[in-house]
mmCIF file of C-alpha atoms in Angstrom:
data_model
loop_
_atom_site.group_PDB
_atom_site.id
_atom_site.type_symbol
_atom_site.label_atom_id
_atom_site.label_comp_id
_atom_site.label_asym_id
_atom_site.label_seq_id
_atom_site.Cartn_x
_atom_site.Cartn_y
_atom_site.Cartn_z
ATOM 1 C CA MET A 170 28.328 54.605 30.949
ATOM 2 C CA SER A 171 26.548 53.287 33.966
ATOM 3 C CA LEU A 172 25.934 49.594 34.442
ATOM 4 C CA GLY A 173 23.215 50.554 36.866
ATOM 5 C CA ASP A 174 21.360 52.307 34.062
ATOM 6 C CA GLU A 175 21.107 49.212 31.918
ATOM 7 C CA PRO A 176 17.820 47.284 31.724
ATOM 8 C CA GLY A 177 19.497 44.008 30.827
ATOM 9 C CA TYR A 178 20.475 42.631 34.202
ATOM 10 C CA GLY A 179 19.353 45.308 36.631
ATOM 11 C CA ASP A 180 20.885 47.655 39.130
ATOM 12 C CA SER A 181 22.683 46.441 42.202
ATOM 13 C CA SER A 182 19.780 47.149 44.512
ATOM 14 C CA ARG A 183 16.451 45.399 44.554
ATOM 15 C CA GLY A 184 13.387 46.733 46.305
ATOM 16 C CA GLU A 185 10.380 45.031 47.792
ATOM 17 C CA ASP A 186 8.473 45.200 44.523
ATOM 18 C CA GLY A 187 11.207 43.347 42.647
ATOM 19 C CA GLY A 188 12.200 46.468 40.710
ATOM 20 C CA TYR A 189 15.648 47.903 40.460
ATOM 21 C CA GLY A 190 17.127 51.208 41.495
ATOM 22 C CA GLY A 191 17.730 54.287 39.439
ATOM 23 C CA SER A 192 20.780 55.503 37.614
ATOM 24 C CA GLY A 193 23.762 57.583 38.550
ATOM 25 C CA GLN A 194 26.779 59.271 37.121
ATOM 26 C CA THR A 195 29.628 59.023 39.596
ATOM 27 C CA ARG A 196 30.836 57.268 42.691
ATOM 28 C CA THR A 197 31.263 58.949 46.054
ATOM 29 C CA ARG A 198 32.014 58.057 49.630
ATOM 30 C CA LEU A 199 28.762 57.554 51.452
ATOM 31 C CA PRO A 200 28.155 60.224 54.088
ATOM 32 C CA GLY A 201 28.345 59.280 57.752
ATOM 33 C CA GLY A 202 24.988 59.306 59.457
ATOM 34 C CA GLY A 203 23.521 59.147 62.895
ATOM 35 C CA GLY A 204 20.133 57.900 63.907
ATOM 36 C CA GLY A 205 18.750 55.129 65.980
ATOM 37 C CA ASP A 206 18.110 52.468 63.366
ATOM 38 C CA VAL A 207 20.107 49.326 62.738
ATOM 39 C CA TYR A 208 22.705 51.258 60.725
ATOM 40 C CA GLY A 209 23.191 54.196 63.076
ATOM 41 C CA GLY A 210 23.526 54.882 66.759
ATOM 42 C CA ALA A 211 26.780 53.002 67.193
ATOM 43 C CA ARG A 212 29.637 52.117 64.923
ATOM 44 C CA ARG A 213 29.232 48.674 63.495
ATOM 45 C CA GLY A 214 32.155 46.593 64.737
ATOM 46 C CA ARG A 215 33.756 43.907 62.655
ATOM 47 C CA SER A 216 32.872 41.205 65.150
ATOM 48 C CA SER A 217 29.174 42.055 65.066
ATOM 49 C CA SER A 218 29.078 41.648 61.307
ATOM 50 C CA ARG A 219 31.199 38.506 61.138
ATOM 51 C CA SER A 220 28.238 36.190 60.516
ATOM 52 C CA LEU A 221 27.016 38.336 57.638
ATOM 53 C CA VAL A 222 30.498 38.470 56.157
ATOM 54 C CA THR A 223 30.453 34.669 56.167
ATOM 55 C CA VAL A 224 27.171 34.714 54.261
ATOM 56 C CA VAL A 225 28.548 37.275 51.816
ATOM 57 C CA GLY A 226 31.441 34.958 51.097
ATOM 58 C CA VAL A 227 28.920 32.422 49.860
ATOM 59 C CA VAL A 228 26.588 34.821 48.104
ATOM 60 C CA VAL A 229 28.854 37.189 46.208
ATOM 61 C CA LEU A 230 29.604 35.240 43.066
ATOM 62 C CA LEU A 231 27.721 32.354 44.619
ATOM 63 C CA ILE A 232 28.952 29.953 42.006
ATOM 64 C CA ALA A 233 32.376 30.009 43.598
ATOM 65 C CA ALA A 234 30.982 27.983 46.487
ATOM 66 C CA ILE A 235 27.993 26.151 45.036
ATOM 67 C CA ALA A 236 28.120 25.773 41.268
ATOM 68 C CA PHE A 237 31.581 24.243 41.504
ATOM 69 C CA ALA A 238 30.851 22.173 44.603
ATOM 70 C CA ASN A 239 30.462 18.924 42.696
ATOM 71 C CA ARG A 240 32.996 19.496 39.971
ATOM 72 C CA GLY A 241 36.164 17.520 39.622
ATOM 73 C CA GLY A 242 39.607 18.791 38.963
ATOM 74 C CA ASP A 243 41.544 21.637 40.456
ATOM 75 C CA ASP A 244 40.075 23.248 43.558
ATOM 76 C CA SER A 245 43.134 25.288 44.365
ATOM 77 C CA SER A 246 42.953 28.925 45.346
ATOM 78 C CA SER A 247 43.667 31.743 42.936
ATOM 79 C CA SER A 248 47.047 31.522 41.315
ATOM 80 C CA GLY A 249 48.577 32.672 38.106
ATOM 81 C CA GLY A 250 50.193 29.527 36.766
ATOM 82 C CA GLY A 251 53.500 29.259 35.008
ATOM 83 C CA GLY A 252 54.558 29.841 31.468
ATOM 84 C CA SER A 253 53.159 33.356 31.411
ATOM 85 C CA ASP A 254 54.132 35.868 28.827
ATOM 86 C CA ASN A 255 52.525 38.578 30.975
ATOM 87 C CA ALA A 256 53.570 37.571 34.482
ATOM 88 C CA GLY A 257 54.496 40.494 36.686
ATOM 89 C CA THR A 258 52.402 42.983 34.747
ATOM 90 C CA SER A 259 52.182 46.540 36.002
ATOM 91 C CA PRO A 260 49.350 47.693 38.295
ATOM 92 C CA THR A 261 46.018 48.495 36.720
ATOM 93 C CA ALA A 262 46.237 51.741 34.764
ATOM 94 C CA ALA A 263 44.580 53.357 31.794
ATOM 95 C CA SER A 264 45.747 51.690 28.594
ATOM 96 C CA GLY A 265 44.354 54.128 26.066
ATOM 97 C CA GLU A 266 42.340 51.414 24.350
ATOM 98 C CA ARG A 267 38.823 52.367 23.312
ATOM 99 C CA PRO A 268 36.027 51.114 25.593
ATOM 100 C CA VAL A 269 33.575 48.573 24.254
ATOM 101 C CA GLY A 270 30.801 49.943 22.088
ATOM 102 C CA SER A 271 28.172 47.240 22.359
ATOM 103 C CA LYS A 272 26.175 45.339 24.958
ATOM 104 C CA ASP A 273 24.581 41.921 25.284
ATOM 105 C CA SER A 274 21.655 41.745 27.742
ATOM 106 C CA GLY A 275 22.848 45.070 29.132
ATOM 107 C CA ILE A 276 26.351 43.724 29.807
ATOM 108 C CA PRO A 277 29.293 45.240 27.893
ATOM 109 C CA SER A 278 30.544 43.042 25.056
ATOM 110 C CA GLY A 279 32.881 43.192 22.089
ATOM 111 C CA PHE A 280 36.104 43.428 24.085
ATOM 112 C CA ALA A 281 39.514 43.843 22.482
ATOM 113 C CA HIS A 282 41.276 40.625 21.511
ATOM 114 C CA SER A 283 44.157 41.351 23.887
ATOM 115 C CA PRO A 284 45.147 40.861 27.537
ATOM 116 C CA VAL A 285 43.730 44.293 28.333
ATOM 117 C CA GLY A 286 40.449 43.291 26.701
ATOM 118 C CA ALA A 287 40.378 40.160 28.856
ATOM 119 C CA GLU A 288 40.858 42.316 31.969
ATOM 120 C CA SER A 289 37.970 44.572 30.999
ATOM 121 C CA ALA A 290 35.737 41.588 30.236
ATOM 122 C CA ALA A 291 36.489 39.876 33.544
ATOM 123 C CA THR A 292 35.774 43.083 35.452
ATOM 124 C CA ASN A 293 32.446 43.778 33.772
ATOM 125 C CA TYR A 294 31.402 40.142 34.063
ATOM 126 C CA GLY A 295 32.268 40.139 37.756
ATOM 127 C CA VAL A 296 30.008 43.138 38.314
ATOM 128 C CA ALA A 297 27.127 41.368 36.562
ATOM 129 C CA LEU A 298 27.646 38.108 38.442
ATOM 130 C CA GLY A 299 27.625 39.969 41.752
ATOM 131 C CA SER A 300 24.464 41.969 41.049
ATOM 132 C CA THR A 301 20.925 41.436 42.319
ATOM 133 C CA GLY A 302 20.039 40.331 38.791
ATOM 134 C CA MET A 303 21.379 36.902 39.721
ATOM 135 C CA PHE A 304 18.434 36.495 42.100
ATOM 136 C CA ASP A 305 15.907 36.926 39.275
ATOM 137 C CA THR A 306 15.480 33.856 37.063
ATOM 138 C CA ALA A 307 15.184 35.620 33.700
ATOM 139 C CA GLN A 308 18.025 38.035 34.401
ATOM 140 C CA ARG A 309 20.221 35.271 35.798
ATOM 141 C CA HIS A 310 19.788 33.242 32.617
ATOM 142 C CA ALA A 311 20.719 36.260 30.497
ATOM 143 C CA ILE A 312 23.801 36.980 32.622
ATOM 144 C CA VAL A 313 25.055 33.400 32.555
ATOM 145 C CA ASP A 314 24.496 33.075 28.797
ATOM 146 C CA THR A 315 26.400 36.312 28.215
ATOM 147 C CA VAL A 316 29.293 35.821 30.626
ATOM 148 C CA TYR A 317 30.176 32.150 30.169
ATOM 149 C CA ALA A 318 31.373 30.209 27.165
ATOM 150 C CA PRO A 319 28.339 28.373 25.666
ATOM 151 C CA ASP A 320 29.308 24.878 26.810
ATOM 152 C CA VAL A 321 30.072 26.119 30.324
ATOM 153 C CA ALA A 322 26.836 28.114 30.521
ATOM 154 C CA ALA A 323 24.796 25.019 29.656
ATOM 155 C CA THR A 324 26.282 23.229 32.669
ATOM 156 C CA ARG A 325 26.236 26.135 35.105
ATOM 157 C CA GLN A 326 22.661 27.267 34.434
ATOM 158 C CA PRO A 327 20.813 24.411 36.201
ATOM 159 C CA GLU A 328 23.300 24.460 39.071
ATOM 160 C CA LEU A 329 22.744 28.163 39.613
ATOM 161 C CA ASP A 330 18.970 27.834 39.306
ATOM 162 C CA SER A 331 19.037 25.256 42.058
ATOM 163 C CA ALA A 332 21.307 27.344 44.271
ATOM 164 C CA TYR A 333 19.477 30.634 43.908
ATOM 165 C CA SER A 334 16.032 29.089 44.385
ATOM 166 C CA SER A 335 16.979 27.268 47.592
ATOM 167 C CA GLU A 336 14.451 28.291 50.242
ATOM 168 C CA GLU A 337 16.984 27.725 53.012
ATOM 169 C CA PHE A 338 19.577 29.875 51.274
ATOM 170 C CA LEU A 339 17.136 32.712 50.607
ATOM 171 C CA THR A 340 15.842 32.607 54.175
ATOM 172 C CA ASN A 341 19.369 32.765 55.572
ATOM 173 C CA ILE A 342 20.078 36.003 53.732
ATOM 174 C CA GLY A 343 16.670 37.466 54.607
ATOM 175 C CA LEU A 344 14.913 37.273 51.224
ATOM 176 C CA ASN A 345 11.466 35.981 50.312
ATOM 177 C CA LYS A 346 11.037 32.634 48.576
ATOM 178 C CA ASP A 347 10.952 34.336 45.177
ATOM 179 C CA GLY A 348 14.222 36.148 45.826
ATOM 180 C CA SER A 349 12.602 39.512 46.498
ATOM 181 C CA ALA A 350 13.203 41.715 49.524
ATOM 182 C CA PRO A 351 10.687 41.741 52.385
ATOM 183 C CA ALA A 352 8.280 44.677 52.545
ATOM 184 C CA GLY A 353 9.992 47.899 53.541
ATOM 185 C CA LEU A 354 13.516 46.649 52.803
ATOM 186 C CA THR A 355 15.860 46.991 49.837
ATOM 187 C CA PHE A 356 18.187 44.167 48.832
ATOM 188 C CA ILE A 357 21.672 45.355 47.906
ATOM 189 C CA SER A 358 24.330 43.294 46.154
ATOM 190 C CA ARG A 359 27.045 45.228 44.377
ATOM 191 C CA ILE A 360 30.662 44.652 43.401
ATOM 192 C CA ILE A 361 33.079 47.584 43.181
ATOM 193 C CA PRO A 362 36.275 46.601 41.326
ATOM 194 C CA VAL A 363 39.544 47.973 42.683
ATOM 195 C CA GLY A 364 42.014 46.565 40.189
ATOM 196 C CA THR A 365 42.932 43.722 37.850
ATOM 197 C CA LYS A 366 46.008 41.945 36.605
ATOM 198 C CA VAL A 367 46.718 39.359 33.937
ATOM 199 C CA THR A 368 48.815 36.559 35.353
ATOM 200 C CA SER A 369 49.087 34.518 32.154
ATOM 201 C CA SER A 370 47.886 34.739 28.575
ATOM 202 C CA THR A 371 48.104 33.279 25.100
ATOM 203 C CA ALA A 372 46.536 34.450 21.865
ATOM 204 C CA ASP A 373 43.109 33.049 22.809
ATOM 205 C CA SER A 374 43.196 32.585 26.571
ATOM 206 C CA ALA A 375 43.989 34.590 29.675
ATOM 207 C CA THR A 376 43.980 34.299 33.439
ATOM 208 C CA VAL A 377 42.771 37.482 35.094
ATOM 209 C CA GLU A 378 42.687 38.332 38.795
ATOM 210 C CA LEU A 379 40.029 40.813 39.892
ATOM 211 C CA TRP A 380 40.349 42.474 43.304
ATOM 212 C CA TYR A 381 37.142 44.061 44.531
ATOM 213 C CA THR A 382 35.039 45.103 47.474
ATOM 214 C CA SER A 383 31.379 44.212 47.736
ATOM 215 C CA LEU A 384 28.261 45.587 49.395
ATOM 216 C CA PHE A 385 25.706 43.037 50.475
ATOM 217 C CA GLY A 386 22.664 42.997 52.728
ATOM 218 C CA LEU A 387 19.196 44.393 53.340
ATOM 219 C CA SER A 388 18.761 48.114 53.814
ATOM 220 C CA GLY A 389 15.789 49.454 55.747
ATOM 221 C CA ASN A 390 14.464 49.975 59.233
ATOM 222 C CA GLY A 391 14.383 46.704 61.132
ATOM 223 C CA SER A 392 16.834 44.866 58.891
ATOM 224 C CA THR A 393 18.604 42.017 60.660
ATOM 225 C CA ASN A 394 21.206 41.780 57.887
ATOM 226 C CA PRO A 395 22.375 45.383 57.408
ATOM 227 C CA VAL A 396 24.507 46.184 54.380
ATOM 228 C CA SER A 397 28.169 45.423 55.017
ATOM 229 C CA GLU A 398 31.334 45.387 52.945
ATOM 230 C CA SER A 399 33.798 42.588 52.290
ATOM 231 C CA TRP A 400 36.858 42.057 50.111
ATOM 232 C CA TYR A 401 37.727 39.308 47.631
ATOM 233 C CA THR A 402 39.993 38.392 44.752
ATOM 234 C CA THR A 403 38.502 36.254 41.985
ATOM 235 C CA THR A 404 40.675 34.579 39.382
ATOM 236 C CA TYR A 405 38.922 34.145 36.033
ATOM 237 C CA LYS A 406 39.930 31.744 33.298
ATOM 238 C CA MET A 407 39.024 33.520 30.064
ATOM 239 C CA ALA A 408 38.782 32.123 26.536
ATOM 240 C CA TRP A 409 38.337 33.927 23.228
ATOM 241 C CA THR A 410 35.066 32.416 22.011
ATOM 242 C CA ASN A 411 32.938 33.472 19.042
ATOM 243 C CA GLY A 412 34.650 36.814 18.769
ATOM 244 C CA ASP A 413 34.650 37.826 22.441
ATOM 245 C CA TRP A 414 36.115 36.935 25.827
ATOM 246 C CA LYS A 415 34.098 34.458 27.901
ATOM 247 C CA VAL A 416 34.567 32.874 31.319
ATOM 248 C CA THR A 417 35.369 29.168 31.434
ATOM 249 C CA ASP A 418 36.214 28.785 35.135
ATOM 250 C CA PHE A 419 37.173 30.748 38.231
ATOM 251 C CA THR A 420 38.285 30.521 41.838
ATOM 252 C CA GLN A 421 37.767 32.958 44.682
ATOM 253 C CA LYS A 422 39.608 33.871 47.871
ATOM 254 C CA ASP A 423 39.271 36.460 50.633
ATOM 255 C CA GLY A 424 41.188 39.739 50.571
ATOM 256 C CA PRO A 425 43.435 41.583 50.453
ATOM 257 C CA VAL A 426 41.462 43.387 53.174
ATOM 258 C CA PRO A 427 42.390 46.962 54.182
ATOM 259 C CA VAL A 428 42.206 48.252 57.741
ATOM 260 C CA GLY A 429 38.734 49.690 58.323
ATOM 261 C CA ARG A 430 38.398 53.287 59.439
ATOM 262 C CA ASP A 431 36.399 54.163 62.523
ATOM 263 C CA GLN A 432 33.517 55.795 60.656
ATOM 264 C CA GLN A 433 29.895 56.230 61.648
ATOM 265 C CA ALA A 434 27.668 53.827 59.728
ATOM 266 C CA SER A 435 25.025 55.520 57.582
ATOM 267 C CA THR A 436 21.352 55.314 58.374
ATOM 268 C CA ALA A 437 19.203 52.785 56.541
ATOM 269 C CA ASP A 438 17.509 55.592 54.588
ATOM 270 C CA ASP A 439 20.834 57.098 53.515
ATOM 271 C CA MET A 440 22.169 53.718 52.423
ATOM 272 C CA THR A 441 19.066 52.872 50.401
ATOM 273 C CA LYS A 442 19.008 56.286 48.763
ATOM 274 C CA ALA A 443 22.703 56.128 47.868
ATOM 275 C CA VAL A 444 22.510 52.721 46.232
ATOM 276 C CA GLU A 445 19.376 53.635 44.279
ATOM 277 C CA GLU A 446 20.764 56.967 43.063
ATOM 278 C CA PHE A 447 24.371 56.062 42.296
ATOM 279 C CA GLY A 448 24.626 53.683 39.364
ATOM 280 C CA GLY A 449 27.525 51.426 38.439
ATOM 281 C CA PHE A 450 29.983 51.682 35.579
ATOM 282 C CA THR A 451 31.149 50.063 32.412
ATOM 283 C CA TYR A 452 34.766 49.173 33.160
ATOM 284 C CA ALA A 453 37.468 49.478 30.506
ATOM 285 C CA ARG A 454 41.181 49.712 31.111
#
């Protein structure tokens, strides 16, 4: 089932009219493209995109840098913690458990009350938190209320509203004051999970690490922030709350980052078309 098809929190691409892209069935490697626009002509070197990667580090799961900026307590990087009854778990693989059968605001819900269920919840929640829906007030509220435990959501909501409505922040990433893309451009923010692991768990809590790559930027002719990829690992603290897994806290760090291949960057048109036509997924392990 495609996350990109769901009306609840939107696809991972946002056009100039504020709408969201279409649906898709599968994932594929984007074709290499030529052309003379900002995406083509020459291969995009890592150094030329370094400033955008820095911005992506703030934007993708923005709360990692802003919503927690004024909190007290542990600010350490992702780590499993001791006393685990699941430490050293095997790499992500199919478990045979049935996928979730329900959704809340378009986000999968009703996960299994198990470490595997916590992994699936963290993965699906990460996709929602990294989507363009976070830049729309109504969709952001629905995402936060669905993903976080109720008491945490009540605290995070105003912090996120302030962060995502910051004119300076929106200008820096090339968006209009209302969070929409400028005319002729498509805003892309998408997380593609690579794998998960549970580093600790009890009957009603779990710590889950999610490794993923992200696409972020503005696609279209004349874009000054072309879509680029980056890699992160986010550690989620999960709690079994009201019959489902919810996020109570998380930390984020860069990498692991693979060596990039020397591939021709796609044209702006090809990138926009791909993101609009290929939807996301509901992730279950």
